[in-house]
Amino acid sequence: MQGIELLPTNSQIVIRVLISTFPGTILAGGALRDLNAGLGPSSIKDLDFFVPFYTSYLDVQDLMVDDFGYRITNSVAASVWIGADTTIDSSVCFEKDGDQTVNIIWMSQGNTPIDRLSRFDFGACQIAYDGRDYHTTTAFHTDIADRTFTLVRSDSVEQFDRSIKRYLRFKERFIGWGLRDPHDFVGQYSPPFVDALPSAFAI
């Protein structure tokens, strides 16, 4: 298991402080996916943290802006995200020159950060770090071993649309990684982006 020890020192500090300051917080998704896929830390542009619903926005802002020297570049409610599910409430993006971007994502009420693990669309993304342990799913290990992106969930045509477009972006960095659709989401939905589908499933 490839972990945060491969990231730059500044990123490791941010991870440890955020997780220890706001109990229940996890680092999940893209950064850990990329490390375990062998892409290396230089390919990682941002870190995604999922925090409990009750986490104070002002406390997060004080830590990231006042203590770490980041600046807020974007803040958005999940209700405006196309393809977002009900587990997410909102997110704030923090940037700092020379460091990886930090995205703080608030869970919606009644959902915990670790619950988010099984909600990621692709098996390869289903990995999280809680400050002590790494949490993964069977789908994650299968995708990493087989060099694939398996679409394990899609609750709507909007989510399916978003996932396929994500995979098309992934293809530029994950050379030779295929796309699997074991639940036949293509057959369940009528995608509005049919022109993209042949290139998505060509591998």
Rosetta silent file (secondary structure, phi, psi, omega in degrees, C-alpha in Angstrom):
SEQUENCE: MQGIELLPTNSQIVIRVLISTFPGTILAGGALRDLNAGLGPSSIKDLDFFVPFYTSYLDVQDLMVDDFGYRITNSVAASVWIGADTTIDSSVCFEKDGDQTVNIIWMSQGNTPIDRLSRFDFGACQIAYDGRDYHTTTAFHTDIADRTFTLVRSDSVEQFDRSIKRYLRFKERFIGWGLRDPHDFVGQYSPPFVDALPSAFAI
SCORE:     score description
SCORE:     0.000 S_00000001
   1 L     0.000  121.822  178.641    0.000    0.000    0.000 S_00000001
   2 L   -90.046  129.691 -172.475    1.462    3.327   -1.107 S_00000001
   3 L  -127.176 -162.543 -172.074    0.682    6.114    1.334 S_00000001
   4 H   -67.053  -15.964 -179.411    1.170    9.701    2.342 S_00000001
   5 H   -64.040  -14.892  178.390    4.863    9.167    3.102 S_00000001
   6 H   -85.282  -12.634 -177.495    5.461    9.549   -0.649 S_00000001
   7 L   -81.747  161.791  175.624    3.998   13.065   -0.702 S_00000001
   8 L   -56.645  151.900 -176.721    5.980   16.277   -0.159 S_00000001
   9 H   -56.006  -42.583 -179.452    6.707   17.106    3.474 S_00000001
  10 H   -60.483  -39.732  179.093    4.401   20.141    3.466 S_00000001
  11 H   -67.390  -38.795  178.118    1.500   18.014    2.248 S_00000001
  12 H   -61.811  -39.373  179.292    2.168   15.393    4.902 S_00000001
  13 H   -65.166  -46.129  179.038    2.021   18.078    7.590 S_00000001
  14 H   -58.727  -44.529 -179.605   -1.274   19.446    6.261 S_00000001
  15 H   -59.399  -50.652 -175.924   -2.750   15.939    6.178 S_00000001
  16 H   -65.659  -39.874 -178.113   -1.743   15.100    9.728 S_00000001
  17 H   -70.612  -44.392  179.144   -2.830   18.435   11.184 S_00000001
  18 H   -59.852  -46.279 -177.208   -6.200   18.498    9.410 S_00000001
  19 H   -68.125  -37.097 -179.469   -7.041   14.954   10.428 S_00000001
  20 H   -77.366  -29.485 -178.498   -5.937   15.432   14.030 S_00000001
  21 H   -77.724  -36.402 -176.577   -7.639   18.827   14.402 S_00000001
  22 L  -119.497   91.626 -176.412  -10.998   17.791   12.976 S_00000001
  23 L   -53.277  138.495 -179.723  -11.906   14.287   14.224 S_00000001
  24 L    94.336  -10.035 -179.243  -13.482   12.017   11.654 S_00000001
  25 L   -70.500  143.309  174.496  -11.717   13.685    8.723 S_00000001
  26 E  -130.838  151.643  165.777  -10.262   11.476    5.991 S_00000001
  27 E   -95.287  129.414 -174.661   -8.023   11.980    2.987 S_00000001
  28 E  -148.409  161.337  170.801   -9.605   10.039    0.141 S_00000001
  29 L    86.372 -128.838 -165.209   -9.786    9.502   -3.570 S_00000001
  30 H   -53.851  -47.771 -176.292   -7.459   10.854   -6.207 S_00000001
  31 H   -62.305  -47.839 -179.742   -4.142   11.380   -4.431 S_00000001
  32 H   -69.083  -34.887  174.756   -4.083    7.923   -2.863 S_00000001
  33 H   -58.915  -49.721 -176.824   -5.373    6.375   -6.097 S_00000001
  34 H   -62.971  -42.232  179.934   -2.552    7.917   -8.087 S_00000001
  35 H   -61.273  -42.631 -177.435    0.129    6.843   -5.610 S_00000001
  36 H   -77.939  -16.809  175.136   -1.072    3.246   -5.643 S_00000001
  37 L   -86.491   -4.128  177.321   -1.348    3.260   -9.423 S_00000001
  38 L    85.280   16.555 -178.109    2.332    4.149   -9.616 S_00000001
  39 L   -76.476  -25.628  178.981    1.939    7.643  -11.051 S_00000001
  40 L    90.855  153.056 -175.293    4.165    9.244   -8.420 S_00000001
  41 H   -63.855  -24.834 -178.382    3.670   12.294   -6.201 S_00000001
  42 H   -67.810  -19.085 -179.209    4.602   14.789   -8.928 S_00000001
  43 H   -84.405  -11.068 -173.724    1.386   13.915  -10.773 S_00000001
  44 L   -88.266  118.893 -176.459   -0.824   14.828   -7.808 S_00000001
  45 L   -97.370  -25.145 -177.798   -2.274   18.313   -8.079 S_00000001
  46 E  -148.536  164.053  178.975   -4.700   18.309   -5.158 S_00000001
  47 E  -121.816  128.395 -178.091   -5.687   16.595   -1.918 S_00000001
  48 E  -105.472  117.911  177.745   -9.329   15.829   -1.156 S_00000001
  49 E  -110.472  135.865  176.114  -10.398   15.836    2.490 S_00000001
  50 E  -110.862  124.827 -175.386  -13.862   14.812    3.630 S_00000001
  51 E  -119.166  153.634  179.037  -14.954   16.298    6.948 S_00000001
  52 L   -60.240  155.361 -178.350  -18.002   15.687    9.174 S_00000001
  53 L   -54.553  -38.804 -174.126  -21.072   17.854    8.664 S_00000001
  54 L   -80.890   -1.164 -178.971  -20.604   19.610   12.012 S_00000001
  55 L   -62.003  130.931 -176.718  -17.018   20.728   11.290 S_00000001
  56 L   -70.642  123.303  176.930  -16.695   24.484   11.759 S_00000001
  57 H   -61.651  -42.312 -177.935  -16.079   26.356    8.519 S_00000001
  58 H   -65.560  -37.358  178.073  -14.424   29.210   10.407 S_00000001
  59 H   -66.703  -40.298  176.595  -12.068   26.845   12.219 S_00000001
  60 H   -63.156  -44.717  179.551  -11.063   25.251    8.927 S_00000001
  61 H   -61.716  -43.978  179.365  -10.527   28.671    7.385 S_00000001
  62 H   -59.543  -42.899 -178.849   -8.415   29.829   10.333 S_00000001
  63 H   -66.289  -49.513 -173.753   -6.210   26.758   10.064 S_00000001
  64 H   -73.035  -38.880 -176.150   -5.768   26.819    6.307 S_00000001
  65 H   -87.934  -52.941 -174.549   -5.463   30.585    5.813 S_00000001
  66 H   -76.405  -42.012 -175.625   -3.951   31.900    9.035 S_00000001
  67 H   -87.229  -42.369 -175.979   -1.779   28.953   10.044 S_00000001
  68 L   -98.891  -13.068  176.068   -0.818   27.377    6.720 S_00000001
  69 L    80.723   21.025  175.287   -0.955   30.447    4.459 S_00000001
  70 L   -81.834  166.499  173.369   -3.407   29.153    1.869 S_00000001
  71 E  -124.026  147.420  178.120   -5.978   31.322    0.124 S_00000001
  72 E   -80.691  126.777 -179.255   -9.595   30.453   -0.635 S_00000001
  73 E  -115.278  -15.084 -179.947  -10.166   30.210   -4.378 S_00000001
  74 E  -163.160  142.842  176.028  -13.573   28.582   -4.601 S_00000001
  75 E  -143.548  128.438 -174.194  -16.538   27.708   -2.409 S_00000001
  76 E  -147.721  145.108  174.040  -19.585   25.860   -3.683 S_00000001
  77 E   -84.447  142.385 -177.803  -22.676   24.062   -2.431 S_00000001
  78 H   -62.647  -21.998 -177.783  -23.083   20.494   -3.647 S_00000001
  79 H   -62.488  -19.235 -179.725  -26.588   21.316   -4.841 S_00000001
  80 H   -98.360   -2.776  178.046  -25.103   23.041   -7.887 S_00000001
  81 L   -78.559  127.381  174.566  -22.799   20.154   -8.844 S_00000001
  82 L   -74.884  122.733  179.635  -24.073   18.203  -11.805 S_00000001
  83 L    89.313    2.863  178.114  -24.001   14.543  -10.840 S_00000001
  84 L   -72.046  151.009  176.847  -23.391   15.120   -7.133 S_00000001
  85 L  -103.969 -179.490 -171.553  -25.042   12.722   -4.718 S_00000001
  86 L   -80.869   -1.051 -179.228  -26.771   13.447   -1.424 S_00000001
  87 L   -80.678  -14.423 -175.279  -23.796   12.556    0.797 S_00000001
  88 E  -107.462  137.814  178.575  -22.031   15.848    0.076 S_00000001
  89 E  -100.967  -50.938 -176.239  -23.047   19.256    1.427 S_00000001
  90 E  -165.225  172.389  177.791  -20.412   21.716    0.187 S_00000001
  91 E  -149.109  154.513  176.333  -16.733   22.210   -0.543 S_00000001
  92 E  -132.843  134.870 -179.736  -14.032   24.854   -0.280 S_00000001
  93 E  -103.921  128.982  177.948  -10.847   24.972   -2.347 S_00000001
  94 E  -117.157  133.074  179.924   -7.615   26.294   -0.810 S_00000001
  95 E  -126.655  152.149  178.563   -4.540   27.087   -2.890 S_00000001
  96 L  -151.075  128.622 -177.029   -0.964   28.028   -2.078 S_00000001
  97 L   -56.829  129.590  177.702    1.831   28.695   -4.532 S_00000001
  98 L    87.311   -8.155 -179.776    4.203   25.751   -4.724 S_00000001
  99 L  -119.296  163.087  177.594    1.954   23.374   -2.769 S_00000001
 100 L   -70.766  141.604  176.877   -0.791   20.982   -3.734 S_00000001
 101 E   -62.371  143.601  179.049   -4.318   22.389   -3.745 S_00000001
 102 E  -116.325  122.452  175.577   -6.435   21.348   -0.766 S_00000001
 103 E  -106.594  121.958  176.445  -10.145   20.633   -1.192 S_00000001
 104 E  -103.852  120.686 -173.639  -12.204   20.442    1.994 S_00000001
 105 E  -118.117  118.593 -179.301  -15.489   18.645    1.370 S_00000001
 106 E   -85.621  131.994  173.928  -18.243   18.699    3.973 S_00000001
 107 E   -73.804  155.062  175.087  -20.455   15.644    4.302 S_00000001
 108 L   -78.678  162.063 -177.915  -24.191   16.177    4.458 S_00000001
 109 L   -60.153  133.918 -179.502  -26.012   15.654    7.725 S_00000001
 110 L    91.889   -4.705  178.630  -26.384   11.986    8.602 S_00000001
 111 L  -120.284  137.206  179.647  -23.384   10.886    6.500 S_00000001
 112 L  -102.014  156.338  179.402  -19.867   10.320    7.820 S_00000001
 113 H   -54.696  -43.357 -177.033  -16.635   10.773    5.875 S_00000001
 114 H   -67.866  -22.966  174.284  -15.765    7.083    5.941 S_00000001
 115 H   -62.661  -25.627 -175.899  -19.206    6.336    4.478 S_00000001
 116 H   -65.134  -24.794 -174.510  -18.017    8.194    1.407 S_00000001
 117 H   -52.433  -48.796 -177.226  -15.582    5.417    0.519 S_00000001
 118 H   -78.304   -4.515 -178.829  -18.204    3.172   -1.061 S_00000001
 119 H   -92.511   -9.969  177.459  -19.833    6.116   -2.822 S_00000001
 120 L   -65.167  143.483 -172.967  -16.920    6.796   -5.168 S_00000001
 121 L   -70.210  -38.974 -177.601  -17.837    5.914   -8.722 S_00000001
 122 E  -106.454  141.875  179.171  -14.750    3.928   -9.692 S_00000001
 123 H   -56.216  -37.851 -177.580  -13.219    1.087   -7.694 S_00000001
 124 H   -62.135  -18.557 -178.428   -9.750    2.597   -8.152 S_00000001
 125 H   -93.397   -5.011 -172.397  -10.862    5.662   -6.163 S_00000001
 126 L   -87.293   69.315  177.121  -12.126    3.726   -3.146 S_00000001
 127 E  -142.859  139.810 -178.605   -9.233    4.327   -0.776 S_00000001
 128 E  -144.742  156.197  177.318   -9.044    6.579    2.296 S_00000001
 129 E  -127.495  128.293 -176.215   -6.637    7.453    5.108 S_00000001
 130 L  -107.548   13.867 -179.177   -7.916    8.407    8.568 S_00000001
 131 L    99.963  -18.001  177.963   -4.619    9.378   10.185 S_00000001
 132 L  -130.708  -45.887 -175.367   -3.863    5.877   11.386 S_00000001
 133 L  -123.263  156.103  171.174   -5.211    3.320    8.919 S_00000001
 134 E   -98.650  135.292 -179.924   -5.838    2.992    5.212 S_00000001
 135 E  -114.893  130.700 -179.349   -9.336    1.882    4.250 S_00000001
 136 E  -138.502  170.385  175.410   -9.988    0.192    0.917 S_00000001
 137 L  -118.083  166.664  175.345  -12.596   -1.911   -0.846 S_00000001
 138 H   -60.159  -37.844  179.781  -12.322   -5.095   -2.879 S_00000001
 139 H   -61.794  -35.963  177.837  -13.112   -3.027   -5.970 S_00000001
 140 H   -62.323  -50.758 -177.073  -10.080   -0.838   -5.275 S_00000001
 141 H   -64.360  -35.656  177.918   -7.673   -3.763   -5.099 S_00000001
 142 H   -64.818  -45.640 -179.561   -9.166   -5.326   -8.226 S_00000001
 143 H   -64.772  -43.230 -179.644   -8.773   -2.143  -10.245 S_00000001
 144 H   -64.007  -42.560 -179.721   -5.206   -1.525   -9.100 S_00000001
 145 H   -66.870  -39.166 -174.729   -4.229   -5.126   -9.853 S_00000001
 146 H   -94.134   -4.826 -177.851   -5.955   -5.211  -13.250 S_00000001
 147 L    56.857   56.128 -179.960   -5.138   -1.617  -14.268 S_00000001
 148 E  -135.886  163.875  167.947   -8.779   -0.788  -14.847 S_00000001
 149 E  -115.796  107.459  179.921  -11.429    1.707  -13.825 S_00000001
 150 E   -96.599  121.194  179.320  -14.525   -0.250  -12.871 S_00000001
 151 E   -77.298  102.839 -173.139  -17.703    1.810  -12.693 S_00000001
 152 L   -97.688  -13.447  177.086  -19.207    0.419   -9.511 S_00000001
 153 L  -153.789  147.502  175.948  -21.983    2.915   -8.916 S_00000001
 154 L  -166.458  109.810 -172.783  -24.067    5.412  -10.853 S_00000001
 155 L   -91.586   -7.853 -177.243  -27.387    6.625   -9.476 S_00000001
 156 L  -160.523  165.956  177.642  -28.487    8.786  -12.369 S_00000001
 157 H   -64.452  -30.783  178.328  -27.705    9.661  -15.952 S_00000001
 158 H   -66.256  -41.529  177.098  -26.021   12.839  -14.664 S_00000001
 159 H   -66.262  -39.960  178.726  -23.677   10.793  -12.481 S_00000001
 160 H   -62.457  -44.083  177.324  -22.981    8.420  -15.353 S_00000001
 161 H   -56.291  -48.964 -178.825  -22.215   11.378  -17.605 S_00000001
 162 H   -62.078  -41.923 -177.598  -19.817   12.792  -15.015 S_00000001
 163 H   -66.013  -43.924  179.737  -18.079    9.440  -14.488 S_00000001
 164 H   -64.837  -39.696  177.953  -17.465    8.775  -18.170 S_00000001
 165 H   -66.075  -34.614  174.954  -16.074   12.263  -18.661 S_00000001
 166 H   -63.342  -44.425  179.791  -13.808   11.671  -15.659 S_00000001
 167 H   -61.965  -40.281  179.056  -12.549    8.461  -17.209 S_00000001
 168 H   -61.243  -32.530  173.933  -11.807   10.218  -20.492 S_00000001
 169 H   -72.937  -40.237  179.494   -9.607   12.614  -18.503 S_00000001
 170 H   -57.817  -38.783 -175.616   -8.010    9.717  -16.620 S_00000001
 171 L   -55.069  -27.902 -177.937   -7.003    8.071  -19.910 S_00000001
 172 L   -69.679  -25.092 -178.669   -4.535   10.873  -20.567 S_00000001
 173 L  -110.061  -32.271 -178.306   -2.510    9.889  -17.482 S_00000001
 174 L   -97.010   76.325 -174.561   -3.387    6.241  -16.905 S_00000001
 175 L   -65.540  125.470  177.271   -2.000    4.864  -20.130 S_00000001
 176 L    87.616   -1.762  178.882   -3.415    1.444  -20.950 S_00000001
 177 L   -81.429  129.435 -178.873   -6.016    1.407  -18.167 S_00000001
 178 E   -91.580  171.994  177.957   -9.363    0.088  -19.378 S_00000001
 179 E  -114.972  129.815  176.871  -12.927    0.894  -18.425 S_00000001
 180 E  -116.090  142.671  179.072  -15.305   -1.738  -17.049 S_00000001
 181 L  -132.541   69.278 -173.480  -19.070   -1.419  -16.727 S_00000001
 182 L   -66.345  -21.575 -178.978  -20.156   -4.661  -15.006 S_00000001
 183 L   -94.206    4.808  178.832  -23.569   -3.291  -14.025 S_00000001
 184 L    54.591   50.655  176.384  -24.362   -2.226  -17.609 S_00000001
 185 H   -65.306  -28.701  176.952  -24.953    1.403  -16.733 S_00000001
 186 H   -60.084  -40.640 -179.934  -24.644    2.159  -20.443 S_00000001
 187 H   -73.475  -24.879 -177.742  -27.717    0.032  -21.032 S_00000001
 188 H   -78.972  -30.419 -175.054  -29.619    1.602  -18.117 S_00000001
 189 L  -114.337  163.801  173.473  -29.193    5.191  -19.227 S_00000001
 190 L  -110.503   86.247 -172.330  -29.479    7.084  -22.460 S_00000001
 191 L   -60.079  137.297  177.024  -26.245    9.058  -22.330 S_00000001
 192 L   -80.975    2.866 -174.198  -26.336   12.548  -23.823 S_00000001
 193 L  -125.715   43.757 -172.956  -22.671   12.175  -24.807 S_00000001
 194 H   -56.184  -28.876 -179.692  -22.829    9.101  -27.044 S_00000001
 195 H   -62.741  -26.162 -178.628  -19.965   10.400  -29.197 S_00000001
 196 H   -81.744  -22.643 -172.649  -17.648    9.977  -26.212 S_00000001
 197 H   -63.767  -42.145  179.474  -18.635    6.394  -25.482 S_00000001
 198 H   -57.368  -43.181  179.765  -16.725    4.621  -28.270 S_00000001
 199 H   -69.974  -28.720  179.821  -13.428    6.173  -27.165 S_00000001
 200 H   -69.927  -39.555 -174.282  -14.222    5.418  -23.538 S_00000001
 201 L   -99.121    9.603 -176.121  -14.820    1.723  -24.155 S_00000001
 202 L   -73.747  -23.959 -175.505  -12.203    1.234  -26.842 S_00000001
 203 L   -78.238    0.000    0.000   -9.491    0.027  -24.448 S_00000001
